[in-house]
GROMACS .gro file of C-alpha atoms in nm:
model
  413
    1MET     CA    1  -0.016   0.013   0.010
    2LEU     CA    2   0.282   0.230   0.083
    3ILE     CA    3   0.465   0.165  -0.258
    4GLY     CA    4   0.122   0.218  -0.437
    5ALA     CA    5   0.062   0.569  -0.257
    6LEU     CA    6   0.412   0.673  -0.325
    7GLY     CA    7   0.355   0.577  -0.690
    8TRP     CA    8   0.038   0.749  -0.718
    9PHE     CA    9   0.181   1.069  -0.577
   10LEU     CA   10   0.493   1.043  -0.817
   11LEU     CA   11   0.252   1.004  -1.105
   12GLN     CA   12   0.073   1.309  -0.992
   13GLY     CA   13   0.390   1.526  -0.960
   14ALA     CA   14   0.477   1.430  -1.298
   15ARG     CA   15   0.149   1.565  -1.443
   16ARG     CA   16   0.214   1.922  -1.283
   17GLY     CA   17   0.080   2.187  -1.510
   18GLY     CA   18  -0.205   1.961  -1.666
   19PHE     CA   19  -0.451   2.243  -1.564
   20ALA     CA   20  -0.291   2.494  -1.784
   21ASP     CA   21  -0.398   2.567  -2.146
   22GLN     CA   22  -0.241   2.416  -2.451
   23LEU     CA   23   0.080   2.620  -2.555
   24SER     CA   24   0.103   2.785  -2.205
   25THR     CA   25   0.456   2.829  -2.093
   26PHE     CA   26   0.317   2.690  -1.748
   27LYS     CA   27   0.230   2.377  -1.890
   28SER     CA   28   0.506   2.103  -1.866
   29GLU     CA   29   0.278   1.829  -2.021
   30PRO     CA   30   0.362   1.727  -2.386
   31ASP     CA   31   0.115   1.989  -2.550
   32GLY     CA   32   0.263   2.270  -2.340
   33ALA     CA   33   0.543   2.516  -2.410
   34ARG     CA   34   0.714   2.529  -2.092
   35ALA     CA   35   1.014   2.372  -2.222
   36LEU     CA   36   1.064   2.664  -2.494
   37TYR     CA   37   1.048   2.918  -2.209
   38LEU     CA   38   1.310   2.740  -2.021
   39LEU     CA   39   1.515   2.680  -2.308
   40LEU     CA   40   1.529   3.070  -2.375
   41SER     CA   41   1.561   3.161  -2.011
   42GLU     CA   42   1.849   2.930  -1.965
   43SER     CA   43   2.013   3.071  -2.288
   44GLY     CA   44   2.030   3.411  -2.132
   45LEU     CA   45   1.759   3.577  -2.336
   46PRO     CA   46   1.538   3.825  -2.174
   47VAL     CA   47   1.208   3.639  -2.152
   48ILE     CA   48   0.913   3.705  -1.931
   49ARG     CA   49   0.549   3.638  -1.894
   50HIS     CA   50   0.282   3.907  -1.987
   51GLN     CA   51  -0.032   3.842  -1.765
   52GLN     CA   52  -0.219   4.145  -1.852
   53ASP     CA   53  -0.451   4.225  -2.141
   54LEU     CA   54  -0.322   4.398  -2.443
   55THR     CA   55  -0.506   4.726  -2.409
   56ILE     CA   56  -0.186   4.870  -2.233
   57ILE     CA   57   0.164   4.727  -2.363
   58PRO     CA   58   0.483   4.840  -2.206
   59PRO     CA   59   0.701   5.016  -2.473
   60LYS     CA   60   0.990   4.821  -2.642
   61ARG     CA   61   0.846   4.491  -2.556
   62ASN     CA   62   0.825   4.220  -2.809
   63LEU     CA   63   0.520   3.980  -2.774
   64VAL     CA   64   0.484   3.605  -2.841
   65LEU     CA   65   0.118   3.467  -2.900
   66LEU     CA   66   0.118   3.084  -2.889
   67GLY     CA   67  -0.206   2.947  -2.991
   68THR     CA   68  -0.398   3.256  -2.886
   69ARG     CA   69  -0.743   3.294  -3.012
   70PHE     CA   70  -0.890   3.603  -3.166
   71SER     CA   71  -1.255   3.726  -3.136
   72ARG     CA   72  -1.445   3.807  -3.453
   73GLU     CA   73  -1.699   4.040  -3.540
   74LEU     CA   74  -2.036   3.872  -3.626
   75GLY     CA   75  -2.200   3.999  -3.946
   76PHE     CA   76  -2.573   3.938  -4.051
   77ASP     CA   77  -2.519   3.748  -4.353
   78LYS     CA   78  -2.559   3.375  -4.344
   79THR     CA   79  -2.185   3.288  -4.381
   80ALA     CA   80  -2.154   3.453  -4.033
   81PHE     CA   81  -2.348   3.150  -3.868
   82ASP     CA   82  -2.274   2.839  -4.104
   83GLY     CA   83  -1.938   2.787  -3.955
   84SER     CA   84  -1.747   2.914  -4.278
   85ASP     CA   85  -1.428   3.076  -4.305
   86ALA     CA   86  -1.581   3.425  -4.343
   87GLY     CA   87  -1.788   3.375  -4.024
   88VAL     CA   88  -1.722   3.275  -3.637
   89ASP     CA   89  -1.520   2.948  -3.569
   90ASP     CA   90  -1.707   2.639  -3.499
   91PRO     CA   91  -1.497   2.507  -3.196
   92GLU     CA   92  -1.632   2.144  -3.214
   93ASP     CA   93  -1.560   2.127  -3.594
   94GLU     CA   94  -1.229   2.275  -3.547
   95GLU     CA   95  -1.104   2.047  -3.262
   96ALA     CA   96  -1.254   1.750  -3.437
   97ASN     CA   97  -1.006   1.797  -3.730
   98ASP     CA   98  -0.709   1.766  -3.491
   99ALA     CA   99  -0.730   1.555  -3.165
  100GLU     CA  100  -0.424   1.730  -3.052
  101PHE     CA  101  -0.645   2.047  -2.968
  102LYS     CA  102  -0.917   1.853  -2.783
  103SER     CA  103  -0.774   1.874  -2.435
  104ARG     CA  104  -0.675   2.234  -2.339
  105GLY     CA  105  -0.682   2.194  -1.969
  106VAL     CA  106  -0.914   2.332  -1.703
  107ASN     CA  107  -0.749   2.672  -1.705
  108SER     CA  108  -0.873   2.724  -2.070
  109LEU     CA  109  -1.217   2.788  -1.926
  110LYS     CA  110  -1.114   3.129  -1.811
  111SER     CA  111  -0.900   3.204  -2.121
  112PRO     CA  112  -1.042   3.519  -2.304
  113PRO     CA  113  -0.981   3.561  -2.673
  114ILE     CA  114  -0.807   3.870  -2.786
  115SER     CA  115  -1.078   4.149  -2.836
  116ASN     CA  116  -1.097   4.384  -3.122
  117ASP     CA  117  -0.956   4.680  -2.923
  118GLU     CA  118  -0.679   4.450  -2.790
  119SER     CA  119  -0.598   4.360  -3.154
  120GLU     CA  120  -0.571   4.729  -3.253
  121LYS     CA  121  -0.351   4.822  -2.969
  122LEU     CA  122  -0.165   4.526  -3.052
  123LEU     CA  123  -0.099   4.633  -3.405
  124GLU     CA  124  -0.041   5.006  -3.283
  125HIS     CA  125   0.238   4.877  -3.076
  126VAL     CA  126   0.397   4.674  -3.367
  127ARG     CA  127   0.383   4.973  -3.593
  128ASN     CA  128   0.575   5.166  -3.328
  129GLY     CA  129   0.872   4.929  -3.366
  130ALA     CA  130   0.790   4.608  -3.183
  131THR     CA  131   0.813   4.249  -3.293
  132LEU     CA  132   0.507   4.007  -3.272
  133VAL     CA  133   0.566   3.632  -3.302
  134TYR     CA  134   0.230   3.481  -3.376
  135VAL     CA  135   0.160   3.102  -3.387
  136PRO     CA  136  -0.211   3.041  -3.466
  137SER     CA  137  -0.367   2.726  -3.351
  138SER     CA  138  -0.672   2.757  -3.601
  139TYR     CA  139  -0.647   2.722  -3.975
  140ARG     CA  140  -0.911   2.978  -3.991
  141ASP     CA  141  -0.835   3.336  -4.041
  142ALA     CA  142  -0.781   3.534  -3.738
  143ARG     CA  143  -0.876   3.916  -3.729
  144LEU     CA  144  -0.500   3.993  -3.683
  145LEU     CA  145  -0.405   3.786  -4.011
  146GLU     CA  146  -0.689   3.980  -4.202
  147ASP     CA  147  -0.535   4.314  -4.091
  148LEU     CA  148  -0.199   4.188  -4.206
  149ASP     CA  149  -0.346   4.055  -4.533
  150VAL     CA  150  -0.232   3.705  -4.472
  151THR     CA  151  -0.430   3.398  -4.537
  152LEU     CA  152  -0.397   3.046  -4.391
  153GLU     CA  153  -0.422   2.752  -4.626
  154ARG     CA  154  -0.549   2.461  -4.427
  155THR     CA  155  -0.331   2.152  -4.456
  156ASP     CA  156  -0.476   1.802  -4.552
  157SER     CA  157  -0.558   1.598  -4.237
  158SER     CA  158  -0.387   1.296  -4.410
  159LEU     CA  159  -0.056   1.474  -4.401
  160SER     CA  160   0.148   1.358  -4.106
  161VAL     CA  161   0.480   1.509  -3.978
  162ARG     CA  162   0.643   1.753  -4.228
  163THR     CA  163   1.003   1.858  -4.296
  164LEU     CA  164   1.060   2.207  -4.310
  165VAL     CA  165   1.382   2.391  -4.444
  166PRO     CA  166   1.492   2.757  -4.432
  167ALA     CA  167   1.368   2.944  -4.735
  168GLN     CA  168   1.701   3.159  -4.746
  169PRO     CA  169   1.980   3.229  -4.513
  170SER     CA  170   1.895   3.469  -4.245
  171ARG     CA  171   1.974   3.523  -3.885
  172TYR     CA  172   1.634   3.398  -3.793
  173VAL     CA  173   1.720   3.057  -3.899
  174GLN     CA  174   2.087   3.040  -3.835
  175GLY     CA  175   2.232   2.693  -3.777
  176VAL     CA  176   1.909   2.537  -3.883
  177GLU     CA  177   1.913   2.263  -4.157
  178ARG     CA  178   1.573   2.101  -4.102
  179VAL     CA  179   1.283   2.128  -3.883
  180VAL     CA  180   1.036   1.847  -3.815
  181THR     CA  181   0.681   1.890  -3.700
  182LYS     CA  182   0.315   1.895  -3.793
  183VAL     CA  183   0.199   2.163  -3.979
  184ARG     CA  184  -0.143   2.336  -3.915
  185ALA     CA  185  -0.166   2.563  -4.219
  186PHE     CA  186   0.057   2.691  -4.503
  187LEU     CA  187   0.064   3.071  -4.530
  188GLU     CA  188  -0.032   3.274  -4.833
  189LEU     CA  189   0.164   3.603  -4.808
  190PRO     CA  190   0.128   3.950  -4.918
  191PRO     CA  191   0.404   4.114  -5.128
  192GLY     CA  192   0.699   4.224  -4.921
  193ALA     CA  193   0.677   3.928  -4.684
  194VAL     CA  194   0.981   3.725  -4.636
  195PRO     CA  195   0.941   3.324  -4.594
  196LEU     CA  196   1.157   3.192  -4.312
  197LEU     CA  197   1.048   2.814  -4.329
  198ILE     CA  198   0.906   2.639  -4.621
  199ASP     CA  199   0.779   2.268  -4.666
  200GLU     CA  200   1.064   2.067  -4.815
  201LYS     CA  201   0.818   1.872  -5.055
  202PHE     CA  202   0.530   2.138  -5.148
  203GLU     CA  203   0.765   2.448  -5.114
  204LYS     CA  204   0.496   2.628  -4.956
  205PRO     CA  205   0.591   2.877  -4.643
  206VAL     CA  206   0.507   2.773  -4.297
  207ALA     CA  207   0.705   3.056  -4.106
  208ALA     CA  208   0.745   3.415  -4.256
  209LEU     CA  209   0.851   3.760  -4.157
  210LEU     CA  210   0.610   4.066  -4.258
  211PRO     CA  211   0.746   4.412  -4.204
  212TYR     CA  212   0.455   4.642  -4.039
  213GLY     CA  213   0.543   4.998  -3.996
  214GLN     CA  214   0.855   5.027  -3.795
  215GLY     CA  215   0.801   4.685  -3.656
  216ARG     CA  216   0.770   4.319  -3.770
  217VAL     CA  217   0.551   4.048  -3.749
  218ILE     CA  218   0.660   3.663  -3.740
  219ILE     CA  219   0.384   3.415  -3.857
  220ILE     CA  220   0.446   3.036  -3.784
  221GLY     CA  221   0.152   2.809  -3.911
  222ALA     CA  222   0.284   2.502  -3.703
  223PRO     CA  223   0.170   2.530  -3.340
  224HIS     CA  224   0.300   2.186  -3.264
  225LEU     CA  225   0.676   2.313  -3.328
  226ALA     CA  226   0.625   2.513  -2.990
  227MET     CA  227   0.513   2.201  -2.781
  228ASN     CA  228   0.721   2.036  -2.523
  229ARG     CA  229   0.719   1.710  -2.733
  230SER     CA  230   0.863   1.864  -3.044
  231LEU     CA  231   1.168   2.071  -2.910
  232GLY     CA  232   1.395   1.762  -2.906
  233VAL     CA  233   1.333   1.671  -3.278
  234ALA     CA  234   1.571   1.769  -3.543
  235ASP     CA  235   1.689   2.143  -3.542
  236ASN     CA  236   1.346   2.246  -3.379
  237ALA     CA  237   1.531   2.396  -3.057
  238GLN     CA  238   1.783   2.558  -3.261
  239PHE     CA  239   1.529   2.727  -3.475
  240TRP     CA  240   1.345   2.866  -3.163
  241HIS     CA  241   1.696   2.978  -3.038
  242SER     CA  242   1.800   3.148  -3.367
  243LEU     CA  243   1.450   3.312  -3.391
  244PHE     CA  244   1.427   3.465  -3.051
  245SER     CA  245   1.780   3.566  -3.040
  246ALA     CA  246   1.710   3.796  -3.352
  247VAL     CA  247   1.396   3.903  -3.192
  248ALA     CA  248   1.560   3.982  -2.868
  249SER     CA  249   1.797   4.240  -3.030
  250SER     CA  250   1.514   4.489  -2.996
  251GLY     CA  251   1.384   4.450  -2.671
  252PRO     CA  252   1.271   4.187  -2.399
  253ILE     CA  253   1.055   3.902  -2.515
  254ALA     CA  254   0.707   3.854  -2.338
  255PHE     CA  255   0.486   3.534  -2.374
  256ASP     CA  256   0.123   3.620  -2.337
  257GLU     CA  257  -0.024   3.427  -2.062
  258PHE     CA  258  -0.337   3.644  -2.001
  259HIS     CA  259  -0.538   3.477  -2.290
  260HIS     CA  260  -0.414   3.136  -2.155
  261GLY     CA  261  -0.604   3.212  -1.830
  262PHE     CA  262  -0.323   3.348  -1.643
  263THR     CA  263  -0.420   3.700  -1.514
  264GLY     CA  264  -0.204   3.952  -1.303
  265GLU     CA  265  -0.348   4.260  -1.167
  266ARG     CA  266  -0.205   4.574  -1.257
  267SER     CA  267  -0.084   4.785  -0.946
  268MET     CA  268  -0.118   5.168  -0.903
  269GLY     CA  269   0.255   5.171  -0.872
  270GLU     CA  270   0.288   5.031  -1.234
  271PHE     CA  271   0.034   5.280  -1.399
  272ALA     CA  272   0.226   5.550  -1.212
  273ALA     CA  273   0.549   5.449  -1.352
  274ARG     CA  274   0.409   5.414  -1.695
  275TYR     CA  275   0.287   5.782  -1.706
  276GLY     CA  276   0.582   5.915  -1.513
  277LEU     CA  277   0.385   5.997  -1.206
  278HIS     CA  278   0.685   5.854  -0.988
  279PHE     CA  279   0.875   6.169  -1.075
  280ALA     CA  280   0.603   6.404  -0.967
  281VAL     CA  281   0.562   6.201  -0.631
  282GLY     CA  282   0.932   6.247  -0.589
  283GLN     CA  283   0.928   6.622  -0.652
  284LEU     CA  284   0.622   6.647  -0.411
  285LEU     CA  285   0.830   6.457  -0.148
  286LEU     CA  286   1.120   6.686  -0.213
  287GLY     CA  287   0.903   6.986  -0.170
  288VAL     CA  288   0.759   6.866   0.162
  289MET     CA  289   1.126   6.787   0.295
  290LEU     CA  290   1.221   7.133   0.218
  291TRP     CA  291   0.917   7.299   0.362
  292ALA     CA  292   0.963   7.086   0.701
  293LEU     CA  293   1.342   7.191   0.671
  294ALA     CA  294   1.235   7.563   0.639
  295LEU     CA  295   1.018   7.543   0.976
  296LYS     CA  296   1.296   7.376   1.164
  297ARG     CA  297   1.427   7.571   1.464
  298PHE     CA  298   1.750   7.504   1.645
  299GLY     CA  299   1.791   7.579   2.021
  300SER     CA  300   1.517   7.607   2.303
  301PRO     CA  301   1.181   7.724   2.225
  302ARG     CA  302   1.124   8.102   2.242
  303ALA     CA  303   0.836   8.274   2.372
  304PRO     CA  304   0.654   8.538   2.130
  305ASP     CA  305   0.749   8.868   2.205
  306GLU     CA  306   0.427   9.003   2.281
  307GLU     CA  307   0.391   8.705   2.507
  308LEU     CA  308   0.695   8.778   2.696
  309ARG     CA  309   0.636   9.147   2.725
  310VAL     CA  310   0.285   9.085   2.878
  311GLY     CA  311   0.422   8.803   3.105
  312SER     CA  312   0.695   9.019   3.245
  313THR     CA  313   0.488   9.333   3.300
  314ASP     CA  314   0.226   9.102   3.481
  315ALA     CA  315   0.507   8.957   3.705
  316LEU     CA  316   0.622   9.298   3.773
  317PHE     CA  317   0.300   9.441   3.885
  318ALA     CA  318   0.244   9.123   4.090
  319THR     CA  319   0.573   9.157   4.255
  320SER     CA  320   0.552   9.547   4.324
  321ARG     CA  321   0.196   9.474   4.479
  322LEU     CA  322   0.344   9.209   4.717
  323TYR     CA  323   0.621   9.457   4.835
  324ARG     CA  324   0.374   9.732   4.866
  325GLU     CA  325   0.113   9.565   5.061
  326GLY     CA  326   0.353   9.393   5.287
  327LYS     CA  327   0.552   9.725   5.344
  328HIS     CA  328   0.871   9.557   5.230
  329HIS     CA  329   1.050   9.887   5.127
  330ALA     CA  330   1.381   9.829   5.278
  331HIS     CA  331   1.395   9.477   5.126
  332ALA     CA  332   1.322   9.625   4.807
  333ALA     CA  333   1.561   9.885   4.822
  334SER     CA  334   1.843   9.632   4.922
  335SER     CA  335   1.749   9.398   4.628
  336ILE     CA  336   1.792   9.685   4.403
  337LEU     CA  337   2.125   9.770   4.542
  338ARG     CA  338   2.246   9.403   4.532
  339HIS     CA  339   2.158   9.362   4.165
  340LEU     CA  340   2.320   9.688   4.076
  341ALA     CA  341   2.636   9.585   4.268
  342ALA     CA  342   2.660   9.272   4.097
  343ASP     CA  343   2.671   9.468   3.762
  344PHE     CA  344   2.927   9.700   3.890
  345ALA     CA  345   3.139   9.404   4.018
  346VAL     CA  346   3.163   9.269   3.676
  347LYS     CA  347   3.312   9.607   3.551
  348ALA     CA  348   3.543   9.609   3.857
  349GLY     CA  349   3.661   9.258   3.805
  350VAL     CA  350   3.561   9.128   4.143
  351SER     CA  351   3.307   8.876   4.278
  352GLY     CA  352   2.947   8.993   4.298
  353ARG     CA  353   2.908   8.861   4.652
  354LEU     CA  354   3.136   9.135   4.804
  355GLU     CA  355   2.996   9.434   4.989
  356PRO     CA  356   2.907   9.762   4.802
  357ALA     CA  357   3.201   9.922   4.974
  358GLU     CA  358   3.447   9.670   4.847
  359ILE     CA  359   3.315   9.676   4.509
  360GLY     CA  360   3.333  10.074   4.527
  361ALA     CA  361   3.710  10.037   4.628
  362ALA     CA  362   3.785   9.812   4.314
  363LEU     CA  363   3.584  10.064   4.102
  364GLU     CA  364   3.823  10.329   4.212
  365VAL     CA  365   4.144  10.120   4.160
  366LYS     CA  366   3.986  10.062   3.789
  367GLY     CA  367   3.950  10.456   3.756
  368ARG     CA  368   3.577  10.466   3.769
  369LYS     CA  369   3.541  10.690   4.072
  370ASP     CA  370   3.200  10.811   3.948
  371LEU     CA  371   3.050  10.454   3.974
  372ALA     CA  372   3.220  10.427   4.315
  373SER     CA  373   3.057  10.748   4.444
  374ALA     CA  374   2.727  10.658   4.279
  375LEU     CA  375   2.725  10.307   4.448
  376LEU     CA  376   2.814  10.457   4.780
  377ASP     CA  377   2.527  10.723   4.763
  378ILE     CA  378   2.260  10.444   4.682
  379SER     CA  379   2.416  10.246   4.988
  380ARG     CA  380   2.335  10.555   5.213
  381ALA     CA  381   1.982  10.577   5.040
  382VAL     CA  382   1.904  10.208   5.119
  383ALA     CA  383   2.014  10.242   5.490
  384ALA     CA  384   1.777  10.545   5.506
  385THR     CA  385   1.467  10.361   5.321
  386SER     CA  386   1.127  10.343   5.523
  387THR     CA  387   0.866  10.437   5.284
  388GLU     CA  388   0.767  10.379   4.916
  389ALA     CA  389   0.895  10.705   4.822
  390ASP     CA  390   1.234  10.610   4.939
  391VAL     CA  391   1.227  10.320   4.724
  392GLU     CA  392   1.155  10.518   4.420
  393ARG     CA  393   1.446  10.745   4.508
  394VAL     CA  394   1.679  10.433   4.521
  395ALA     CA  395   1.540  10.306   4.203
  396THR     CA  396   1.603  10.637   4.031
  397LEU     CA  397   1.950  10.675   4.142
  398ALA     CA  398   2.017  10.306   4.042
  399ALA     CA  399   1.880  10.368   3.693
  400VAL     CA  400   2.101  10.677   3.656
  401ALA     CA  401   2.410  10.487   3.760
  402ARG     CA  402   2.339  10.213   3.553
  403LYS     CA  403   2.278  10.455   3.248
  404SER     CA  404   2.630  10.591   3.339
  405LEU     CA  405   2.770  10.269   3.321
  406ASN     CA  406   2.615  10.172   2.989
  407HIS     CA  407   2.686  10.490   2.832
  408HIS     CA  408   3.042  10.467   2.930
  409GLN     CA  409   3.096  10.126   2.773
  410ARG     CA  410   2.904  10.231   2.447
  411LYS     CA  411   3.162  10.533   2.422
  412ALA     CA  412   3.462  10.341   2.492
  413THR     CA  413   3.344  10.083   2.226
   0.00000   0.00000   0.00000
């Protein structure tokens, strides 16, 4: 039982990717295209998977459509409903002609066809210089081929594997001698198209290059050639390597997986980057940084001038009221003397804690007898202070003495 369970898990693991659509680069079963993607990736070519619709295609990106189906506009004539080439495809009739396309995987249930708007955007992208590699899985003419004036000639179901050879030497088929694969349709090309691969027996083109605007379109009528099972046959792998090496010279290669059912949501960042909004966001952030720097202050917070003036005035009135009501006239006068003596001590070069007489003596030594005499007069007035009028007289004398000190300093400067 253990061996049976392990064998069952081994078989399930070997079938990984079976849910994916045919010719999807995520599918690792024989009818997938995972081997082709890994071959190009391991060869160092810039390959990615495109998982958004084709209404917005990044510039300088080459696209690969493997078996992608196009929606067709329905007309009102009979041919639009009878399953003929001029109308819409009949899926049952088409898949009955080729058993290889019966099983598409569960993921194909959500695989949308390419709409008409997407087709127009795709052709506009090619006209601007991109390269499109299109491998149709249907022998019926897709909308894209109608716009390119290319017709698919359905091959006979009795034809098995065909041998294809290069139509002429070119970098798209460099190193290729023969390609062996099933062919879905031969190509009827317009003037100016260049065949790349032709049937060795019928000499009909199977792969061709069409110049379109500034870009180019490469059409391959053999979808089996891109499948995992065909990659190791003859020069099939060499053909794909040479083809995509030439395509990658103009930009990265993106395999369309959106129309195989693998969708990826576009982010706001991607839209912003596409239209250059990231530069605008950068400029906005720079402006905010400069604005924040302009508001930056250095040092401790400073009170507004008006608030500082009002606060100092209020404090002065409150203090004066306390002294007046408490009759602290002598203390107020001595406080005035003490602060004045401290300022004079700085001029005399002595400590502010000395007595006014000692500070006056130092001022005389410094040659400021006027300041020493003023300090002595204020000291006598403080000793005789007993009323509010005496305090005012001391304050007046101190203001005159301080003015004399400041005036002398400015004059010396």
